[in-house]
Amino acid sequence: MDGRAKSLRLCYHFLFELSTSLFRPAKRSMKMLAIRNIGQLILVPRGPIGGKAMGDVDRLERAAMLIDGETISWFGEESELVVPGDCETLDAGGNCVIPGLIDCHTHTVFAGSREREFVQRIEGRSYEEIARSGGGIRITVEAVRSATCEELVELALPRLRRMLENGVTTVELKSGYGLTVADEFKMLEAVKRLNTRQPIELVATYLAAHTVPREFDGRGDAYLDVVLDEKVLARVRDEGLAEFCDVFCETTAFDIEQSRRVLLACNEFGLTPKLHADQITQIGATVLAGEVGAISADHLETIDDAGISAMREAGCIAVLLPGCSYFLGVSQAPARKIIEANLPVAIATDYNPGSSMVESLPLVMNIAATQMRMTPCESLIGVTANAAAALNRQGRIGAMAVGMQADLAILDVPTIERMVYEPGRNCVRTVLKKGRVAF
Ligand code: NIG
Ligand code: FE
């Protein structure tokens, strides 16, 4: 990526952070909060964290913490806690406290259901076959096109509520089920509305290049002319509708040349590149991720050595989606190999109606453990520090450090291992967003 695009990107993120900080309530209006009786405080460092360090995180036992307004202002041994006057307290019950979880890859805004395909796959058809015969993403596109923005909002609200209850405090959401300019804007507008109606911080990604819509069958480039039009991208930028851009780089969607075009065009308008890369077929998508300086390349089930090197050189985060392979019943990404190659690994749900109807990030942590051999500590780094880095927020969230935003999950179990060990039961007792109890 050239210098101009990089500085545009930086400038865009600066303005975005500035605009969100302007809307934060004044700190003075909030009392201090002390969290006492923490059995184990996991001291997650700031991301990105690569390789061995992912599995080696300090923990503080019998700990306490002070929160000043929206920010962590102190933590340490409970015996050293000095409670300031006029301070509220919260008892953690001797349990484990972790940073709020960050789901850095989802398609949470959608309409309709694809349970028919789910059954077809059980009967032996593949995700790819279903997509080639006109099913898959295009089915959800029809449902999203028929829905109003407000209907999309109403459908997403309970999903986000359940995510919050599972300890999630930040979620990335992609467009990509509209596939006309108006319907893509409708999806991004839905994310904007959702951001004001519930406590989770939402991060929007422009994924108009999700697949070629039916009306452009065989004319992918002509479709891209429409959704990459300068006026369209300028509006995404000017209305602050998305921070990131994404493309499904795959034989059933966009090839390498088209994907490069998408990412470079969007980057000119301040959108930071991400890719759906190396999921089903190996066509060099992760090498492209390195070439364009993508902040993350996501999926990576078929990543090769060239892709690993390219990503490492570019400082690209490897976002793995264990719930997707689990849901499709196919091979997982080679997590151990990627961690051993020293890449920072994040994990996310990829929550969507086709390939991962899995909205629980704690469940995905369990799948990462049992199917990818990632330790609970590694997967915690994957859904906190490294997920924050995949969203360019590592300076504010995803770590347990003084000065970080007080997004926290208080568990009802004493260790993070216990949480990952118990899939299917919600082990989250209390969630704090910006220092306030949100659940
Ligand atoms: O990340 N791979 C492309 N996109 C989604 C699936 C979307 C869908 O099937 O609706 C994914 O798996
Ligand atoms: Fe996805």
Short mmCIF file of C-alpha atoms and ligand atoms in Angstrom, two decimals:
data_model
loop_
_atom_site.label_atom_id
_atom_site.label_comp_id
_atom_site.label_asym_id
_atom_site.label_seq_id
_atom_site.Cartn_x
_atom_site.Cartn_y
_atom_site.Cartn_z
CA MET A 1 0.00 0.00 0.00
CA ASP A 2 1.40 3.42 -0.83
CA GLY A 3 2.12 6.17 1.70
CA ARG A 4 -0.84 8.27 0.70
CA ALA A 5 -3.33 5.47 1.28
CA LYS A 6 -1.70 4.67 4.63
CA SER A 7 -1.89 8.25 5.86
CA LEU A 8 -5.50 8.51 4.64
CA ARG A 9 -6.25 5.39 6.65
CA LEU A 10 -4.59 6.83 9.78
CA CYS A 11 -6.40 10.13 9.36
CA TYR A 12 -9.72 8.33 8.98
CA HIS A 13 -9.19 6.28 12.15
CA PHE A 14 -8.15 9.40 14.05
CA LEU A 15 -11.33 11.20 13.03
CA PHE A 16 -13.41 8.15 13.89
CA GLU A 17 -11.92 7.87 17.39
CA LEU A 18 -12.37 11.62 17.87
CA SER A 19 -16.02 11.49 16.87
CA THR A 20 -16.76 8.57 19.22
CA SER A 21 -14.93 10.24 22.11
CA LEU A 22 -16.97 13.41 21.61
CA PHE A 23 -20.10 11.37 22.28
CA ARG A 24 -18.78 9.71 25.42
CA PRO A 25 -20.55 10.98 28.53
CA ALA A 26 -18.51 13.28 30.78
CA LYS A 27 -16.47 11.25 33.26
CA ARG A 28 -17.39 13.50 36.16
CA SER A 29 -20.99 12.24 36.11
CA MET A 30 -19.89 8.66 36.91
CA LYS A 31 -18.90 7.36 40.33
CA MET A 32 -15.79 5.27 40.79
CA LEU A 33 -16.38 1.53 40.84
CA ALA A 34 -14.38 -1.05 42.80
CA ILE A 35 -14.52 -4.73 41.86
CA ARG A 36 -13.54 -6.84 44.85
CA ASN A 37 -13.08 -10.52 45.52
CA ILE A 38 -11.70 -11.40 42.07
CA GLY A 39 -10.44 -15.01 42.25
CA GLN A 40 -8.34 -14.65 39.12
CA LEU A 41 -7.69 -11.55 37.05
CA ILE A 42 -6.25 -12.40 33.64
CA LEU A 43 -3.65 -9.79 32.71
CA VAL A 44 -4.15 -9.81 28.95
CA PRO A 45 -1.48 -7.57 27.36
CA ARG A 46 -2.23 -5.26 24.45
CA GLY A 47 -2.39 -6.89 21.03
CA PRO A 48 -1.18 -7.96 18.64
CA ILE A 49 0.41 -10.93 20.39
CA GLY A 50 2.03 -13.59 18.21
CA GLY A 51 3.25 -17.13 18.66
CA LYS A 52 4.26 -18.59 22.02
CA ALA A 53 3.31 -15.44 23.94
CA MET A 54 -0.35 -16.18 23.17
CA GLY A 55 -0.24 -19.12 25.53
CA ASP A 56 1.64 -17.42 28.32
CA VAL A 57 -0.37 -14.76 30.11
CA ASP A 58 0.06 -13.59 33.70
CA ARG A 59 -2.77 -13.98 36.19
CA LEU A 60 -3.32 -12.23 39.48
CA GLU A 61 -5.09 -14.15 42.25
CA ARG A 62 -7.19 -12.58 45.04
CA ALA A 63 -7.27 -9.35 43.09
CA ALA A 64 -9.29 -6.15 43.02
CA MET A 65 -9.78 -3.39 40.50
CA LEU A 66 -10.79 0.27 40.36
CA ILE A 67 -12.68 1.84 37.50
CA ASP A 68 -12.79 5.59 37.07
CA GLY A 69 -15.59 6.55 34.73
CA GLU A 70 -15.06 4.45 31.62
CA THR A 71 -11.48 3.50 32.33
CA ILE A 72 -9.50 0.95 34.35
CA SER A 73 -7.56 3.10 36.81
CA TRP A 74 -5.97 0.49 39.11
CA PHE A 75 -5.74 -3.23 39.77
CA GLY A 76 -3.67 -5.28 42.14
CA GLU A 77 -3.80 -7.58 45.15
CA GLU A 78 -7.04 -7.16 47.07
CA SER A 79 -5.04 -6.56 50.26
CA GLU A 80 -3.65 -3.40 48.67
CA LEU A 81 -6.98 -1.96 47.58
CA VAL A 82 -7.69 1.53 48.90
CA VAL A 83 -11.35 2.26 48.28
CA PRO A 84 -11.89 5.95 47.53
CA GLY A 85 -14.84 7.77 49.09
CA ASP A 86 -18.09 7.80 47.12
CA CYS A 87 -17.27 4.57 45.31
CA GLU A 88 -19.65 1.78 44.32
CA THR A 89 -18.51 -1.81 44.75
CA LEU A 90 -19.14 -5.02 42.90
CA ASP A 91 -18.31 -8.44 44.38
CA ALA A 92 -16.86 -10.85 41.80
CA GLY A 93 -17.61 -13.80 44.10
CA GLY A 94 -14.08 -15.21 43.89
CA ASN A 95 -14.47 -15.74 40.14
CA CYS A 96 -12.39 -15.02 37.07
CA VAL A 97 -12.46 -11.57 35.41
CA ILE A 98 -11.45 -11.13 31.76
CA PRO A 99 -11.55 -8.29 29.23
CA GLY A 100 -14.88 -8.02 27.39
CA LEU A 101 -14.84 -10.36 24.39
CA ILE A 102 -14.49 -8.96 20.88
CA ASP A 103 -16.15 -10.73 17.95
CA CYS A 104 -14.08 -9.34 15.08
CA HIS A 105 -15.81 -11.11 12.14
CA THR A 106 -19.59 -11.46 11.88
CA HIS A 107 -22.47 -11.06 9.46
CA THR A 108 -25.01 -10.38 12.24
CA VAL A 109 -27.31 -8.21 10.10
CA PHE A 110 -29.33 -10.63 7.99
CA ALA A 111 -32.88 -11.75 7.31
CA GLY A 112 -34.38 -15.14 6.53
CA SER A 113 -33.13 -18.62 7.30
CA ARG A 114 -31.03 -21.17 5.41
CA GLU A 115 -31.99 -24.30 7.33
CA ARG A 116 -32.85 -26.03 4.04
CA GLU A 117 -29.20 -25.82 2.97
CA PHE A 118 -28.15 -27.02 6.39
CA VAL A 119 -30.16 -30.20 5.80
CA GLN A 120 -28.87 -30.50 2.22
CA ARG A 121 -25.33 -30.49 3.57
CA ILE A 122 -26.18 -33.19 6.09
CA GLU A 123 -27.46 -35.19 3.13
CA GLY A 124 -24.11 -34.78 1.37
CA ARG A 125 -24.07 -31.58 -0.71
CA SER A 126 -21.19 -29.15 -0.16
CA TYR A 127 -21.36 -25.41 0.64
CA GLU A 128 -19.68 -24.71 -2.69
CA GLU A 129 -22.06 -26.91 -4.71
CA ILE A 130 -25.06 -25.19 -3.13
CA ALA A 131 -23.56 -21.77 -3.95
CA ARG A 132 -22.89 -22.76 -7.58
CA SER A 133 -26.47 -23.92 -8.05
CA GLY A 134 -27.84 -20.52 -7.06
CA GLY A 135 -28.30 -21.14 -3.32
CA GLY A 136 -26.12 -19.90 -0.52
CA ILE A 137 -25.48 -16.18 -0.06
CA ARG A 138 -27.97 -15.28 -2.79
CA ILE A 139 -30.86 -16.71 -0.72
CA THR A 140 -30.03 -14.35 2.12
CA VAL A 141 -29.65 -11.51 -0.39
CA GLU A 142 -33.27 -11.99 -1.48
CA ALA A 143 -34.46 -11.87 2.14
CA VAL A 144 -32.38 -8.78 2.97
CA ARG A 145 -33.53 -6.93 -0.14
CA SER A 146 -37.16 -7.53 0.89
CA ALA A 147 -36.60 -6.26 4.44
CA THR A 148 -36.67 -2.63 5.55
CA CYS A 149 -33.78 -1.14 7.47
CA GLU A 150 -35.89 -1.14 10.62
CA GLU A 151 -36.77 -4.81 10.15
CA LEU A 152 -33.05 -5.64 9.88
CA VAL A 153 -32.47 -3.70 13.11
CA GLU A 154 -35.26 -5.55 14.92
CA LEU A 155 -33.89 -8.92 13.77
CA ALA A 156 -30.35 -8.09 14.90
CA LEU A 157 -31.20 -6.67 18.35
CA PRO A 158 -31.94 -9.99 20.12
CA ARG A 159 -28.84 -11.53 18.50
CA LEU A 160 -26.68 -8.75 19.92
CA ARG A 161 -28.42 -9.06 23.29
CA ARG A 162 -27.47 -12.75 23.47
CA MET A 163 -23.90 -11.92 22.42
CA LEU A 164 -23.70 -9.39 25.26
CA GLU A 165 -24.95 -12.01 27.70
CA ASN A 166 -22.08 -14.20 26.54
CA GLY A 167 -19.53 -11.56 27.52
CA VAL A 168 -19.14 -9.82 24.17
CA THR A 169 -18.66 -6.03 24.29
CA THR A 170 -17.50 -5.24 20.72
CA VAL A 171 -18.73 -6.78 17.44
CA GLU A 172 -17.72 -6.26 13.84
CA LEU A 173 -20.59 -6.53 11.33
CA LYS A 174 -20.36 -6.75 7.57
CA SER A 175 -22.71 -5.67 4.84
CA GLY A 176 -22.76 -7.99 1.83
CA TYR A 177 -26.31 -9.33 1.71
CA GLY A 178 -27.70 -6.32 -0.14
CA LEU A 179 -25.54 -6.32 -3.29
CA THR A 180 -27.18 -3.23 -4.74
CA VAL A 181 -25.92 0.19 -3.72
CA ALA A 182 -29.20 0.97 -1.95
CA ASP A 183 -29.38 -2.36 -0.13
CA GLU A 184 -25.73 -2.22 0.96
CA PHE A 185 -26.38 1.26 2.38
CA LYS A 186 -29.50 -0.09 4.07
CA MET A 187 -27.38 -2.72 5.85
CA LEU A 188 -24.75 -0.17 6.91
CA GLU A 189 -27.48 2.18 8.09
CA ALA A 190 -28.91 -0.70 10.16
CA VAL A 191 -25.51 -1.08 11.88
CA LYS A 192 -25.45 2.64 12.58
CA ARG A 193 -28.91 2.52 14.20
CA LEU A 194 -28.01 -0.62 16.17
CA ASN A 195 -24.98 1.18 17.57
CA THR A 196 -27.28 3.66 19.32
CA ARG A 197 -29.82 1.12 20.59
CA GLN A 198 -27.80 -1.35 22.63
CA PRO A 199 -24.53 -1.33 24.63
CA ILE A 200 -22.17 -3.34 22.38
CA GLU A 201 -19.80 -1.20 20.28
CA LEU A 202 -20.38 -2.10 16.65
CA VAL A 203 -17.79 -1.80 13.89
CA ALA A 204 -18.99 -1.78 10.29
CA THR A 205 -17.31 -3.34 7.26
CA TYR A 206 -18.28 -2.70 3.63
CA LEU A 207 -18.53 -6.16 2.00
CA ALA A 208 -20.37 -5.34 -1.22
CA ALA A 209 -17.90 -7.77 -2.85
CA HIS A 210 -19.40 -10.76 -1.03
CA THR A 211 -20.60 -12.47 -4.19
CA VAL A 212 -21.80 -11.53 -7.69
CA PRO A 213 -25.58 -10.96 -7.52
CA ARG A 214 -27.91 -12.89 -9.78
CA GLU A 215 -28.60 -9.92 -12.10
CA PHE A 216 -24.85 -9.65 -12.83
CA ASP A 217 -24.28 -13.38 -13.38
CA GLY A 218 -20.99 -13.84 -15.25
CA ARG A 219 -20.31 -10.08 -15.14
CA GLY A 220 -18.46 -9.64 -11.87
CA ASP A 221 -16.41 -6.71 -13.16
CA ALA A 222 -19.51 -4.80 -14.20
CA TYR A 223 -20.97 -5.38 -10.73
CA LEU A 224 -17.77 -4.03 -9.17
CA ASP A 225 -18.01 -0.92 -11.37
CA VAL A 226 -21.28 -0.16 -9.56
CA VAL A 227 -20.32 -0.83 -5.94
CA LEU A 228 -16.85 0.69 -6.27
CA ASP A 229 -18.11 3.84 -7.94
CA GLU A 230 -16.33 6.86 -6.47
CA LYS A 231 -19.57 8.50 -5.39
CA VAL A 232 -20.60 5.35 -3.52
CA LEU A 233 -17.27 5.03 -1.72
CA ALA A 234 -17.19 8.74 -0.93
CA ARG A 235 -20.60 8.42 0.69
CA VAL A 236 -19.45 5.44 2.80
CA ARG A 237 -16.53 7.56 3.95
CA ASP A 238 -18.35 10.88 4.41
CA GLU A 239 -21.25 9.40 6.38
CA GLY A 240 -18.88 7.27 8.50
CA LEU A 241 -20.79 4.15 7.44
CA ALA A 242 -17.84 1.73 7.56
CA GLU A 243 -14.25 1.58 8.77
CA PHE A 244 -13.18 -1.56 6.91
CA CYS A 245 -13.71 -3.12 3.50
CA ASP A 246 -13.75 -6.83 2.78
CA VAL A 247 -13.96 -9.17 -0.21
CA PHE A 248 -14.78 -12.87 -0.53
CA CYS A 249 -11.72 -13.94 -2.55
CA GLU A 250 -12.80 -17.35 -3.80
CA THR A 251 -13.57 -19.20 -7.03
CA THR A 252 -17.32 -18.85 -6.40
CA ALA A 253 -17.02 -15.09 -5.72
CA PHE A 254 -14.11 -12.77 -6.74
CA ASP A 255 -10.71 -13.76 -8.12
CA ILE A 256 -7.36 -12.30 -7.09
CA GLU A 257 -7.38 -9.51 -9.64
CA GLN A 258 -10.92 -8.44 -8.76
CA SER A 259 -10.18 -8.68 -5.05
CA ARG A 260 -7.10 -6.49 -5.43
CA ARG A 261 -9.21 -3.96 -7.28
CA VAL A 262 -11.84 -3.94 -4.51
CA LEU A 263 -9.35 -3.47 -1.69
CA LEU A 264 -7.27 -0.79 -3.39
CA ALA A 265 -10.33 1.19 -4.51
CA CYS A 266 -11.90 1.13 -1.04
CA ASN A 267 -8.59 1.94 0.62
CA GLU A 268 -8.38 5.12 -1.45
CA PHE A 269 -11.48 6.18 0.48
CA GLY A 270 -10.02 5.39 3.89
CA LEU A 271 -11.48 1.90 4.33
CA THR A 272 -8.95 -0.54 5.79
CA PRO A 273 -8.70 -3.84 3.87
CA LYS A 274 -9.75 -7.22 5.21
CA LEU A 275 -10.30 -10.41 3.23
CA HIS A 276 -12.22 -13.66 3.34
CA ALA A 277 -9.14 -15.61 2.29
CA ASP A 278 -8.07 -19.21 1.66
CA GLN A 279 -11.38 -20.64 2.83
CA ILE A 280 -12.33 -23.29 0.27
CA THR A 281 -9.75 -23.10 -2.52
CA GLN A 282 -6.16 -21.95 -2.45
CA ILE A 283 -5.90 -19.13 -5.00
CA GLY A 284 -3.34 -16.92 -3.29
CA ALA A 285 -5.68 -14.71 -1.26
CA THR A 286 -3.40 -14.50 1.78
CA VAL A 287 -0.47 -13.46 -0.43
CA LEU A 288 -2.75 -10.69 -1.69
CA ALA A 289 -3.55 -9.79 1.96
CA GLY A 290 0.15 -9.19 2.52
CA GLU A 291 0.54 -7.29 -0.73
CA VAL A 292 -2.24 -4.78 0.02
CA GLY A 293 -1.31 -4.46 3.70
CA ALA A 294 -4.63 -5.87 4.95
CA ILE A 295 -5.18 -5.51 8.68
CA SER A 296 -6.47 -9.10 8.77
CA ALA A 297 -7.04 -12.11 6.55
CA ASP A 298 -9.90 -14.26 7.77
CA HIS A 299 -10.78 -18.02 7.45
CA LEU A 300 -7.39 -19.50 6.28
CA GLU A 301 -8.56 -23.12 6.18
CA THR A 302 -6.35 -23.72 3.10
CA ILE A 303 -3.49 -21.31 3.86
CA ASP A 304 -0.06 -22.30 2.51
CA ASP A 305 3.52 -21.35 3.45
CA ALA A 306 3.62 -18.45 0.98
CA GLY A 307 0.49 -16.98 2.56
CA ILE A 308 1.88 -17.36 6.06
CA SER A 309 5.12 -15.54 5.09
CA ALA A 310 3.26 -12.77 3.27
CA MET A 311 0.99 -12.17 6.24
CA ARG A 312 3.87 -12.20 8.70
CA GLU A 313 5.83 -9.66 6.68
CA ALA A 314 2.82 -7.36 6.41
CA GLY A 315 1.91 -7.63 10.11
CA CYS A 316 -1.48 -9.03 9.19
CA ILE A 317 -3.70 -10.64 11.87
CA ALA A 318 -4.85 -14.21 11.16
CA VAL A 319 -8.55 -14.38 12.02
CA LEU A 320 -9.68 -17.99 12.37
CA LEU A 321 -13.35 -18.99 12.33
CA PRO A 322 -13.64 -22.40 14.00
CA GLY A 323 -17.45 -22.20 14.23
CA CYS A 324 -17.67 -22.06 10.43
CA SER A 325 -15.74 -25.27 9.73
CA TYR A 326 -17.58 -26.92 12.61
CA PHE A 327 -20.93 -25.87 11.16
CA LEU A 328 -19.99 -26.95 7.62
CA GLY A 329 -18.37 -30.17 8.84
CA VAL A 330 -15.08 -29.49 7.04
CA SER A 331 -11.41 -29.23 8.03
CA GLN A 332 -10.31 -26.48 10.38
CA ALA A 333 -7.58 -23.93 9.65
CA PRO A 334 -4.11 -25.12 10.76
CA ALA A 335 -4.08 -23.03 13.94
CA ARG A 336 -1.01 -24.67 15.49
CA LYS A 337 1.04 -24.15 12.35
CA ILE A 338 -0.02 -20.49 12.15
CA ILE A 339 0.76 -19.86 15.82
CA GLU A 340 4.12 -21.62 15.48
CA ALA A 341 4.90 -19.33 12.53
CA ASN A 342 4.54 -16.46 15.01
CA LEU A 343 1.44 -14.86 13.48
CA PRO A 344 -1.01 -13.20 15.88
CA VAL A 345 -4.21 -15.26 15.78
CA ALA A 346 -7.68 -13.90 16.51
CA ILE A 347 -10.80 -16.03 16.58
CA ALA A 348 -14.35 -14.99 15.76
CA THR A 349 -17.80 -16.53 15.23
CA ASP A 350 -18.33 -15.59 11.55
CA TYR A 351 -21.99 -15.57 12.69
CA ASN A 352 -24.09 -15.80 9.51
CA PRO A 353 -27.12 -17.82 8.35
CA GLY A 354 -25.21 -19.92 5.79
CA SER A 355 -21.88 -21.16 7.03
CA SER A 356 -21.89 -20.41 10.75
CA MET A 357 -25.20 -20.06 12.54
CA VAL A 358 -23.13 -19.82 15.72
CA GLU A 359 -23.47 -16.63 17.71
CA SER A 360 -21.68 -17.75 20.89
CA LEU A 361 -18.05 -16.70 21.06
CA PRO A 362 -17.44 -18.85 24.19
CA LEU A 363 -18.66 -21.88 22.22
CA VAL A 364 -16.24 -20.98 19.43
CA MET A 365 -13.45 -20.88 22.02
CA ASN A 366 -14.35 -24.44 22.96
CA ILE A 367 -14.33 -25.50 19.28
CA ALA A 368 -10.90 -23.85 18.91
CA ALA A 369 -9.73 -25.95 21.84
CA THR A 370 -11.14 -29.31 20.82
CA GLN A 371 -10.81 -29.07 17.03
CA MET A 372 -7.75 -26.83 16.57
CA ARG A 373 -5.79 -27.55 19.75
CA MET A 374 -5.70 -23.95 20.85
CA THR A 375 -5.39 -23.66 24.62
CA PRO A 376 -8.01 -21.66 26.53
CA CYS A 377 -5.38 -18.99 27.15
CA GLU A 378 -4.56 -18.75 23.42
CA SER A 379 -8.21 -18.50 22.49
CA LEU A 380 -8.76 -15.81 25.12
CA ILE A 381 -5.98 -13.77 23.50
CA GLY A 382 -7.70 -14.52 20.20
CA VAL A 383 -10.99 -12.97 21.31
CA THR A 384 -9.49 -10.03 23.20
CA ALA A 385 -6.05 -8.56 22.41
CA ASN A 386 -5.71 -9.93 18.88
CA ALA A 387 -9.36 -9.35 17.98
CA ALA A 388 -8.89 -5.71 19.09
CA ALA A 389 -5.85 -5.49 16.81
CA ALA A 390 -7.89 -6.92 13.91
CA LEU A 391 -10.25 -3.95 14.44
CA ASN A 392 -7.47 -1.40 14.99
CA ARG A 393 -8.62 -0.82 18.58
CA GLN A 394 -5.73 -2.34 20.52
CA GLY A 395 -4.99 1.04 22.12
CA ARG A 396 -8.41 1.17 23.77
CA ILE A 397 -9.88 -2.32 24.26
CA GLY A 398 -8.94 -5.99 24.49
CA ALA A 399 -6.36 -5.73 27.30
CA MET A 400 -6.29 -5.66 31.09
CA ALA A 401 -4.22 -2.56 31.63
CA VAL A 402 -4.52 0.78 33.39
CA GLY A 403 -5.92 3.35 30.98
CA MET A 404 -7.86 0.83 28.91
CA GLN A 405 -11.61 1.12 28.52
CA ALA A 406 -13.37 -0.83 31.31
CA ASP A 407 -15.06 -3.45 29.11
CA LEU A 408 -15.05 -6.54 31.31
CA ALA A 409 -16.70 -9.91 31.79
CA ILE A 410 -17.05 -11.37 35.27
CA LEU A 411 -17.45 -15.13 35.00
CA ASP A 412 -19.20 -17.51 37.38
CA VAL A 413 -16.22 -19.86 37.29
CA PRO A 414 -12.77 -19.44 38.85
CA THR A 415 -10.59 -19.79 35.74
CA ILE A 416 -10.72 -19.23 31.98
CA GLU A 417 -9.96 -22.93 31.52
CA ARG A 418 -13.20 -23.77 33.33
CA MET A 419 -15.20 -21.57 30.98
CA VAL A 420 -13.77 -23.11 27.81
CA TYR A 421 -14.20 -26.59 29.33
CA GLU A 422 -17.96 -26.10 29.67
CA PRO A 423 -19.40 -25.50 26.18
CA GLY A 424 -23.09 -24.85 25.89
CA ARG A 425 -23.49 -23.28 29.33
CA ASN A 426 -23.18 -19.54 29.70
CA CYS A 427 -20.48 -18.97 32.33
CA VAL A 428 -20.75 -15.17 32.19
CA ARG A 429 -22.28 -13.56 35.27
CA THR A 430 -21.84 -9.80 34.73
CA VAL A 431 -20.73 -7.68 31.79
CA LEU A 432 -19.36 -4.15 32.06
CA LYS A 433 -19.28 -1.85 29.06
CA LYS A 434 -17.33 1.40 29.49
CA GLY A 435 -17.37 0.91 33.25
CA ARG A 436 -21.13 0.40 33.55
CA VAL A 437 -22.98 -2.84 34.19
CA ALA A 438 -24.59 -3.69 30.85
CA PHE A 439 -25.73 -7.20 31.79
O1 NIG B 1 -17.59 -16.03 6.05
N1 NIG B 1 -17.43 -16.99 3.03
C1 NIG B 1 -18.18 -16.07 2.76
N2 NIG B 1 -19.01 -15.47 3.59
C2 NIG B 1 -19.52 -16.04 4.78
C3 NIG B 1 -20.66 -16.93 4.48
C4 NIG B 1 -21.84 -16.17 4.09
C5 NIG B 1 -23.04 -17.00 3.82
O2 NIG B 1 -22.94 -18.19 3.49
O3 NIG B 1 -24.12 -16.42 3.94
C6 NIG B 1 -18.45 -16.73 5.55
O4 NIG B 1 -18.41 -17.96 5.70
FE FE B 2 -17.48 -14.30 6.99
#
